[in-house]
Amino acid sequence: MGHGKVAIIGAGSLGSTVAYSLILRRMVAEILLVDINTDILQGQILDLSGAALGTHTIVRAGTFKEAGQADIILITADVLKHQNESQSQWAMRSRQLLDSITHALLPIQPRAILIVGIDPVDILTRHLQTTVNLPVKQIFGAGCSALNTTRARHWVAQMSEAPTDSSVQLYVMGTRDLPVIGWHSGLVDGVSVSAIPQLTFHRPLLERILAADRIKEIKEYKGGAWYGHSAYLVRLIRAAMSKEATIHVLSTYIERFNTCISMPVILTKDGVKQEVPVPLSPEEQGLLTTAVHQAKKDFDETMIS
């Protein structure tokens, strides 16, 4: 039987899939689903209630005020990017949506964990860290770098014929547009990835795989991408409710960069504890520096738009 209360803001495909997964895993005692579209909200609650039968998990429609008192608040409500709309214009509209959501959540209980599950994740995470009255460590986001890390480890495990993905220690950092693979410090069962010939030979293939916009490709086929992302969000919620500290690639404020960018960090039930040091090659450090500068530029452009 699960424990704790999770509030999901946004009852669309992503939010409802996260709720469904939480029910099946019996991870939490109560799930609040919140959405301004009452028809979609009611339909999702009726549907999810059937999945919750016999699980001891309560799933119900909640108000924004109730959601503000949850242990974990996950934001999955977003705004669609219009055709020919600039990144800064889209980010500005997204920021306005988050402002309306966080205002409606007030007062937010002081120990709440606030997770941004939508793009542009770095901009929106930093915006909430500067506007919501919670410690910075309790506000973080999950973007493409988290899935890219999982994807990269799986690829390396397959190419090196490692027994499991967990045999691979490798992180993908940076931003959605500028992923940085920590190849220099990557290991397979304690052996450097650079010492494994088939990995070194095929490394450009991995870089092309991660540079491709997988989410965009999926959306072109079926209109939206939520299964992979929701699976990671569920693992993140489990980690944020656990007594054990675990490592995740999250969009969070990195003091030495003075911006939000996806980096491996230690996550506890109290939030992000600290950054995990990852030795980088000069080339990788240069790419990360470029990603940081772009992240700062994108955030600044959004603030003045």
GROMACS .gro file of C-alpha atoms in nm:
model
  305
    1MET     CA    1   0.000   0.000   0.000
    2GLY     CA    2   0.135   0.341  -0.097
    3HIS     CA    3   0.172   0.649   0.115
    4GLY     CA    4   0.159   1.022   0.064
    5LYS     CA    5  -0.042   1.246  -0.165
    6VAL     CA    6   0.048   1.340  -0.522
    7ALA     CA    7  -0.127   1.621  -0.707
    8ILE     CA    8  -0.112   1.624  -1.087
    9ILE     CA    9  -0.192   1.955  -1.253
   10GLY     CA   10  -0.320   1.874  -1.600
   11ALA     CA   11  -0.553   1.583  -1.678
   12GLY     CA   12  -0.446   1.537  -2.039
   13SER     CA   13  -0.260   1.241  -2.185
   14LEU     CA   14   0.063   1.293  -1.988
   15GLY     CA   15  -0.099   1.365  -1.650
   16SER     CA   16  -0.352   1.082  -1.677
   17THR     CA   17  -0.082   0.833  -1.785
   18VAL     CA   18   0.127   0.926  -1.481
   19ALA     CA   19  -0.180   0.880  -1.259
   20TYR     CA   20  -0.255   0.540  -1.416
   21SER     CA   21   0.104   0.423  -1.362
   22LEU     CA   22   0.102   0.540  -0.999
   23ILE     CA   23  -0.217   0.341  -0.942
   24LEU     CA   24  -0.075   0.022  -1.096
   25ARG     CA   25   0.243   0.052  -0.887
   26ARG     CA   26   0.040   0.121  -0.570
   27MET     CA   27   0.295   0.385  -0.483
   28VAL     CA   28   0.079   0.653  -0.323
   29ALA     CA   29  -0.222   0.669  -0.096
   30GLU     CA   30  -0.401   0.950  -0.280
   31ILE     CA   31  -0.385   1.106  -0.626
   32LEU     CA   32  -0.545   1.443  -0.692
   33LEU     CA   33  -0.608   1.529  -1.055
   34VAL     CA   34  -0.664   1.898  -1.130
   35ASP     CA   35  -0.769   2.057  -1.458
   36ILE     CA   36  -0.973   2.360  -1.563
   37ASN     CA   37  -1.147   2.148  -1.828
   38THR     CA   38  -1.409   1.985  -1.607
   39ASP     CA   39  -1.534   1.745  -1.876
   40ILE     CA   40  -1.192   1.594  -1.939
   41LEU     CA   41  -1.122   1.589  -1.565
   42GLN     CA   42  -1.446   1.407  -1.484
   43GLY     CA   43  -1.394   1.157  -1.763
   44GLN     CA   44  -1.040   1.079  -1.650
   45ILE     CA   45  -1.147   1.036  -1.287
   46LEU     CA   46  -1.426   0.796  -1.382
   47ASP     CA   47  -1.185   0.595  -1.597
   48LEU     CA   48  -0.898   0.593  -1.347
   49SER     CA   49  -1.129   0.500  -1.060
   50GLY     CA   50  -1.188   0.166  -1.233
   51ALA     CA   51  -0.814   0.104  -1.244
   52ALA     CA   52  -0.786   0.191  -0.875
   53LEU     CA   53  -1.038  -0.071  -0.758
   54GLY     CA   54  -0.875  -0.302  -0.504
   55THR     CA   55  -0.552  -0.102  -0.485
   56HIS     CA   56  -0.632   0.109  -0.175
   57THR     CA   57  -0.529   0.415  -0.381
   58ILE     CA   58  -0.774   0.703  -0.377
   59VAL     CA   59  -0.795   0.893  -0.705
   60ARG     CA   60  -1.020   1.196  -0.723
   61ALA     CA   61  -1.069   1.538  -0.873
   62GLY     CA   62  -0.916   1.808  -0.657
   63THR     CA   63  -0.905   2.184  -0.638
   64PHE     CA   64  -0.591   2.389  -0.685
   65LYS     CA   65  -0.602   2.478  -0.315
   66GLU     CA   66  -0.605   2.111  -0.221
   67ALA     CA   67  -0.323   2.039  -0.464
   68GLY     CA   68  -0.110   2.301  -0.290
   69GLN     CA   69  -0.112   2.083   0.023
   70ALA     CA   70   0.011   1.768  -0.151
   71ASP     CA   71   0.348   1.610  -0.079
   72ILE     CA   72   0.440   1.619  -0.447
   73ILE     CA   73   0.295   1.856  -0.707
   74LEU     CA   74   0.357   1.756  -1.067
   75ILE     CA   75   0.281   2.007  -1.344
   76THR     CA   76   0.188   1.846  -1.675
   77ALA     CA   77  -0.046   2.118  -1.806
   78ASP     CA   78   0.115   2.299  -2.096
   79VAL     CA   79   0.050   2.528  -2.392
   80LEU     CA   80   0.093   2.413  -2.750
   81LYS     CA   81   0.357   2.586  -2.955
   82HIS     CA   82   0.195   2.764  -3.248
   83GLN     CA   83   0.328   2.729  -3.597
   84ASN     CA   84   0.586   3.003  -3.670
   85GLU     CA   85   0.587   3.102  -3.301
   86SER     CA   86   0.932   3.184  -3.166
   87GLN     CA   87   1.079   2.993  -2.873
   88SER     CA   88   1.069   3.303  -2.653
   89GLN     CA   89   0.703   3.374  -2.735
   90TRP     CA   90   0.606   3.016  -2.655
   91ALA     CA   91   0.809   3.022  -2.335
   92MET     CA   92   0.645   3.347  -2.231
   93ARG     CA   93   0.295   3.200  -2.275
   94SER     CA   94   0.405   2.890  -2.086
   95ARG     CA   95   0.538   3.107  -1.806
   96GLN     CA   96   0.207   3.292  -1.786
   97LEU     CA   97   0.024   2.960  -1.755
   98LEU     CA   98   0.253   2.851  -1.472
   99ASP     CA   99   0.201   3.183  -1.295
  100SER     CA  100  -0.175   3.130  -1.299
  101ILE     CA  101  -0.133   2.772  -1.174
  102THR     CA  102   0.104   2.853  -0.888
  103HIS     CA  103  -0.112   3.148  -0.781
  104ALA     CA  104  -0.414   2.916  -0.763
  105LEU     CA  105  -0.213   2.663  -0.557
  106LEU     CA  106  -0.146   2.913  -0.277
  107PRO     CA  107  -0.075   2.855  -0.002
  108ILE     CA  108   0.169   2.578  -0.094
  109GLN     CA  109   0.270   2.364   0.201
  110PRO     CA  110   0.636   2.434   0.289
  111ARG     CA  111   0.769   2.080   0.242
  112ALA     CA  112   0.608   2.022  -0.098
  113ILE     CA  113   0.818   1.898  -0.391
  114LEU     CA  114   0.728   2.081  -0.713
  115ILE     CA  115   0.816   1.899  -1.038
  116VAL     CA  116   0.800   2.061  -1.381
  117GLY     CA  117   0.712   1.793  -1.634
  118ILE     CA  118   0.675   2.012  -1.942
  119ASP     CA  119   0.889   2.203  -2.189
  120PRO     CA  120   1.068   2.439  -2.207
  121VAL     CA  121   1.177   2.274  -1.885
  122ASP     CA  122   1.490   2.476  -1.801
  123ILE     CA  123   1.318   2.812  -1.848
  124LEU     CA  124   1.005   2.715  -1.657
  125THR     CA  125   1.193   2.549  -1.372
  126ARG     CA  126   1.411   2.856  -1.318
  127HIS     CA  127   1.106   3.082  -1.341
  128LEU     CA  128   0.926   2.888  -1.066
  129GLN     CA  129   1.239   2.885  -0.850
  130THR     CA  130   1.242   3.265  -0.862
  131THR     CA  131   0.868   3.318  -0.808
  132VAL     CA  132   0.740   3.039  -0.580
  133ASN     CA  133   0.800   3.061  -0.207
  134LEU     CA  134   0.974   2.726  -0.173
  135PRO     CA  135   1.344   2.640  -0.131
  136VAL     CA  136   1.514   2.607  -0.470
  137LYS     CA  137   1.608   2.246  -0.392
  138GLN     CA  138   1.237   2.153  -0.383
  139ILE     CA  139   1.166   2.275  -0.738
  140PHE     CA  140   1.312   2.087  -1.032
  141GLY     CA  141   1.219   1.963  -1.376
  142ALA     CA  142   1.248   1.649  -1.586
  143GLY     CA  143   1.332   1.701  -1.951
  144CYS     CA  144   1.491   1.525  -2.246
  145SER     CA  145   1.829   1.481  -2.077
  146ALA     CA  146   1.676   1.233  -1.831
  147LEU     CA  147   1.535   1.017  -2.109
  148ASN     CA  148   1.852   1.063  -2.313
  149THR     CA  149   2.056   0.926  -2.023
  150THR     CA  150   1.834   0.618  -2.008
  151ARG     CA  151   1.847   0.581  -2.386
  152ALA     CA  152   2.227   0.620  -2.396
  153ARG     CA  153   2.282   0.362  -2.122
  154HIS     CA  154   2.058   0.115  -2.302
  155TRP     CA  155   2.245   0.170  -2.630
  156VAL     CA  156   2.585   0.127  -2.465
  157ALA     CA  157   2.468  -0.189  -2.286
  158GLN     CA  158   2.349  -0.340  -2.613
  159MET     CA  159   2.658  -0.243  -2.812
  160SER     CA  160   2.897  -0.371  -2.544
  161GLU     CA  161   2.685  -0.680  -2.470
  162ALA     CA  162   2.665  -0.582  -2.104
  163PRO     CA  163   2.425  -0.799  -1.900
  164THR     CA  164   2.197  -0.510  -1.800
  165ASP     CA  165   2.157  -0.134  -1.847
  166SER     CA  166   2.253  -0.093  -1.482
  167SER     CA  167   2.604  -0.210  -1.574
  168VAL     CA  168   2.651   0.122  -1.752
  169GLN     CA  169   2.748   0.448  -1.579
  170LEU     CA  170   2.697   0.730  -1.826
  171TYR     CA  171   2.521   1.067  -1.809
  172VAL     CA  172   2.373   1.293  -2.073
  173MET     CA  173   2.367   1.655  -1.956
  174GLY     CA  174   2.289   1.995  -2.103
  175THR     CA  175   1.968   2.093  -2.275
  176ARG     CA  176   1.718   1.950  -2.518
  177ASP     CA  177   1.885   2.120  -2.813
  178LEU     CA  178   2.243   2.069  -2.690
  179PRO     CA  179   2.283   1.727  -2.526
  180VAL     CA  180   2.629   1.659  -2.384
  181ILE     CA  181   2.734   1.294  -2.343
  182GLY     CA  182   2.976   1.241  -2.055
  183TRP     CA  183   3.175   0.990  -2.257
  184HIS     CA  184   3.505   1.070  -2.087
  185SER     CA  185   3.384   0.932  -1.752
  186GLY     CA  186   3.153   0.661  -1.890
  187LEU     CA  187   3.198   0.307  -1.759
  188VAL     CA  188   3.069  -0.042  -1.841
  189ASP     CA  189   3.119  -0.276  -1.547
  190GLY     CA  190   3.405  -0.053  -1.433
  191VAL     CA  191   3.573  -0.043  -1.775
  192SER     CA  192   3.603   0.290  -1.956
  193VAL     CA  193   3.373   0.314  -2.259
  194SER     CA  194   3.672   0.459  -2.448
  195ALA     CA  195   3.854   0.127  -2.399
  196ILE     CA  196   3.580  -0.074  -2.572
  197PRO     CA  197   3.649  -0.066  -2.948
  198GLN     CA  198   3.293  -0.121  -3.073
  199LEU     CA  199   3.168   0.166  -2.857
  200THR     CA  200   3.439   0.404  -2.975
  201PHE     CA  201   3.375   0.311  -3.337
  202HIS     CA  202   2.999   0.362  -3.315
  203ARG     CA  203   3.004   0.666  -3.085
  204PRO     CA  204   2.898   0.905  -3.367
  205LEU     CA  205   2.583   0.694  -3.409
  206LEU     CA  206   2.489   0.749  -3.045
  207GLU     CA  207   2.546   1.123  -3.086
  208ARG     CA  208   2.313   1.128  -3.390
  209ILE     CA  209   2.049   0.928  -3.201
  210LEU     CA  210   2.048   1.171  -2.909
  211ALA     CA  211   2.059   1.480  -3.133
  212ALA     CA  212   1.746   1.365  -3.318
  213ASP     CA  213   1.422   1.512  -3.183
  214ARG     CA  214   1.247   1.188  -3.085
  215ILE     CA  215   0.950   1.369  -2.930
  216LYS     CA  216   0.891   1.569  -3.247
  217GLU     CA  217   0.907   1.251  -3.454
  218ILE     CA  218   0.651   1.075  -3.233
  219LYS     CA  219   0.419   1.376  -3.243
  220GLU     CA  220   0.430   1.373  -3.623
  221TYR     CA  221   0.305   1.015  -3.619
  222LYS     CA  222   0.038   1.029  -3.349
  223GLY     CA  223   0.004   1.384  -3.222
  224GLY     CA  224   0.173   1.350  -2.885
  225ALA     CA  225   0.446   1.172  -2.688
  226TRP     CA  226   0.384   1.078  -2.328
  227TYR     CA  227   0.458   0.712  -2.245
  228GLY     CA  228   0.836   0.737  -2.215
  229HIS     CA  229   0.818   1.070  -2.034
  230SER     CA  230   0.545   0.956  -1.798
  231ALA     CA  231   0.744   0.642  -1.710
  232TYR     CA  232   1.039   0.858  -1.606
  233LEU     CA  233   0.816   1.097  -1.409
  234VAL     CA  234   0.674   0.804  -1.215
  235ARG     CA  235   1.026   0.683  -1.128
  236LEU     CA  236   1.109   1.037  -1.022
  237ILE     CA  237   0.804   1.060  -0.796
  238ARG     CA  238   0.898   0.729  -0.636
  239ALA     CA  239   1.249   0.857  -0.573
  240ALA     CA  240   1.120   1.185  -0.425
  241MET     CA  241   0.906   0.988  -0.179
  242SER     CA  242   1.180   0.743  -0.081
  243LYS     CA  243   1.399   0.760   0.227
  244GLU     CA  244   1.697   0.662   0.013
  245ALA     CA  245   1.908   0.908  -0.187
  246THR     CA  246   1.928   0.837  -0.560
  247ILE     CA  247   2.098   0.997  -0.861
  248HIS     CA  248   1.892   1.151  -1.142
  249VAL     CA  249   1.955   1.387  -1.431
  250LEU     CA  250   1.729   1.682  -1.352
  251SER     CA  251   1.678   2.037  -1.464
  252THR     CA  252   1.773   2.235  -1.158
  253TYR     CA  253   1.964   2.544  -1.055
  254ILE     CA  254   2.338   2.485  -1.077
  255GLU     CA  255   2.510   2.754  -0.871
  256ARG     CA  256   2.840   2.749  -1.060
  257PHE     CA  257   2.652   2.819  -1.384
  258ASN     CA  258   2.394   3.055  -1.229
  259THR     CA  259   2.119   2.898  -1.437
  260CYS     CA  260   1.896   2.593  -1.468
  261ILE     CA  261   2.032   2.313  -1.681
  262SER     CA  262   2.003   1.933  -1.672
  263MET     CA  263   2.280   1.774  -1.466
  264PRO     CA  264   2.313   1.457  -1.254
  265VAL     CA  265   2.216   1.533  -0.895
  266ILE     CA  266   2.144   1.350  -0.572
  267LEU     CA  267   1.771   1.349  -0.498
  268THR     CA  268   1.620   1.285  -0.154
  269LYS     CA  269   1.273   1.322  -0.009
  270ASP     CA  270   1.374   1.679   0.080
  271GLY     CA  271   1.461   1.767  -0.280
  272VAL     CA  272   1.787   1.810  -0.469
  273LYS     CA  273   2.077   1.766  -0.227
  274GLN     CA  274   2.379   1.835  -0.449
  275GLU     CA  275   2.527   1.804  -0.796
  276VAL     CA  276   2.714   1.484  -0.880
  277PRO     CA  277   3.062   1.566  -1.014
  278VAL     CA  278   3.118   1.424  -1.364
  279PRO     CA  279   3.473   1.451  -1.505
  280LEU     CA  280   3.453   1.586  -1.860
  281SER     CA  281   3.699   1.601  -2.145
  282PRO     CA  282   3.792   1.949  -2.276
  283GLU     CA  283   3.560   1.890  -2.573
  284GLU     CA  284   3.270   1.788  -2.350
  285GLN     CA  285   3.333   2.085  -2.119
  286GLY     CA  286   3.324   2.316  -2.419
  287LEU     CA  287   2.991   2.173  -2.534
  288LEU     CA  288   2.848   2.207  -2.183
  289THR     CA  289   2.965   2.569  -2.165
  290THR     CA  290   2.786   2.637  -2.493
  291ALA     CA  291   2.470   2.475  -2.357
  292VAL     CA  292   2.489   2.687  -2.041
  293HIS     CA  293   2.528   3.009  -2.239
  294GLN     CA  294   2.231   2.916  -2.457
  295ALA     CA  295   2.019   2.831  -2.153
  296LYS     CA  296   2.096   3.171  -2.000
  297LYS     CA  297   2.020   3.349  -2.326
  298ASP     CA  298   1.689   3.168  -2.366
  299PHE     CA  299   1.583   3.254  -2.010
  300ASP     CA  300   1.683   3.620  -2.046
  301GLU     CA  301   1.495   3.655  -2.376
  302THR     CA  302   1.183   3.512  -2.214
  303MET     CA  303   1.202   3.758  -1.926
  304ILE     CA  304   1.216   4.062  -2.154
  305SER     CA  305   0.959   3.943  -2.408
   0.00000   0.00000   0.00000
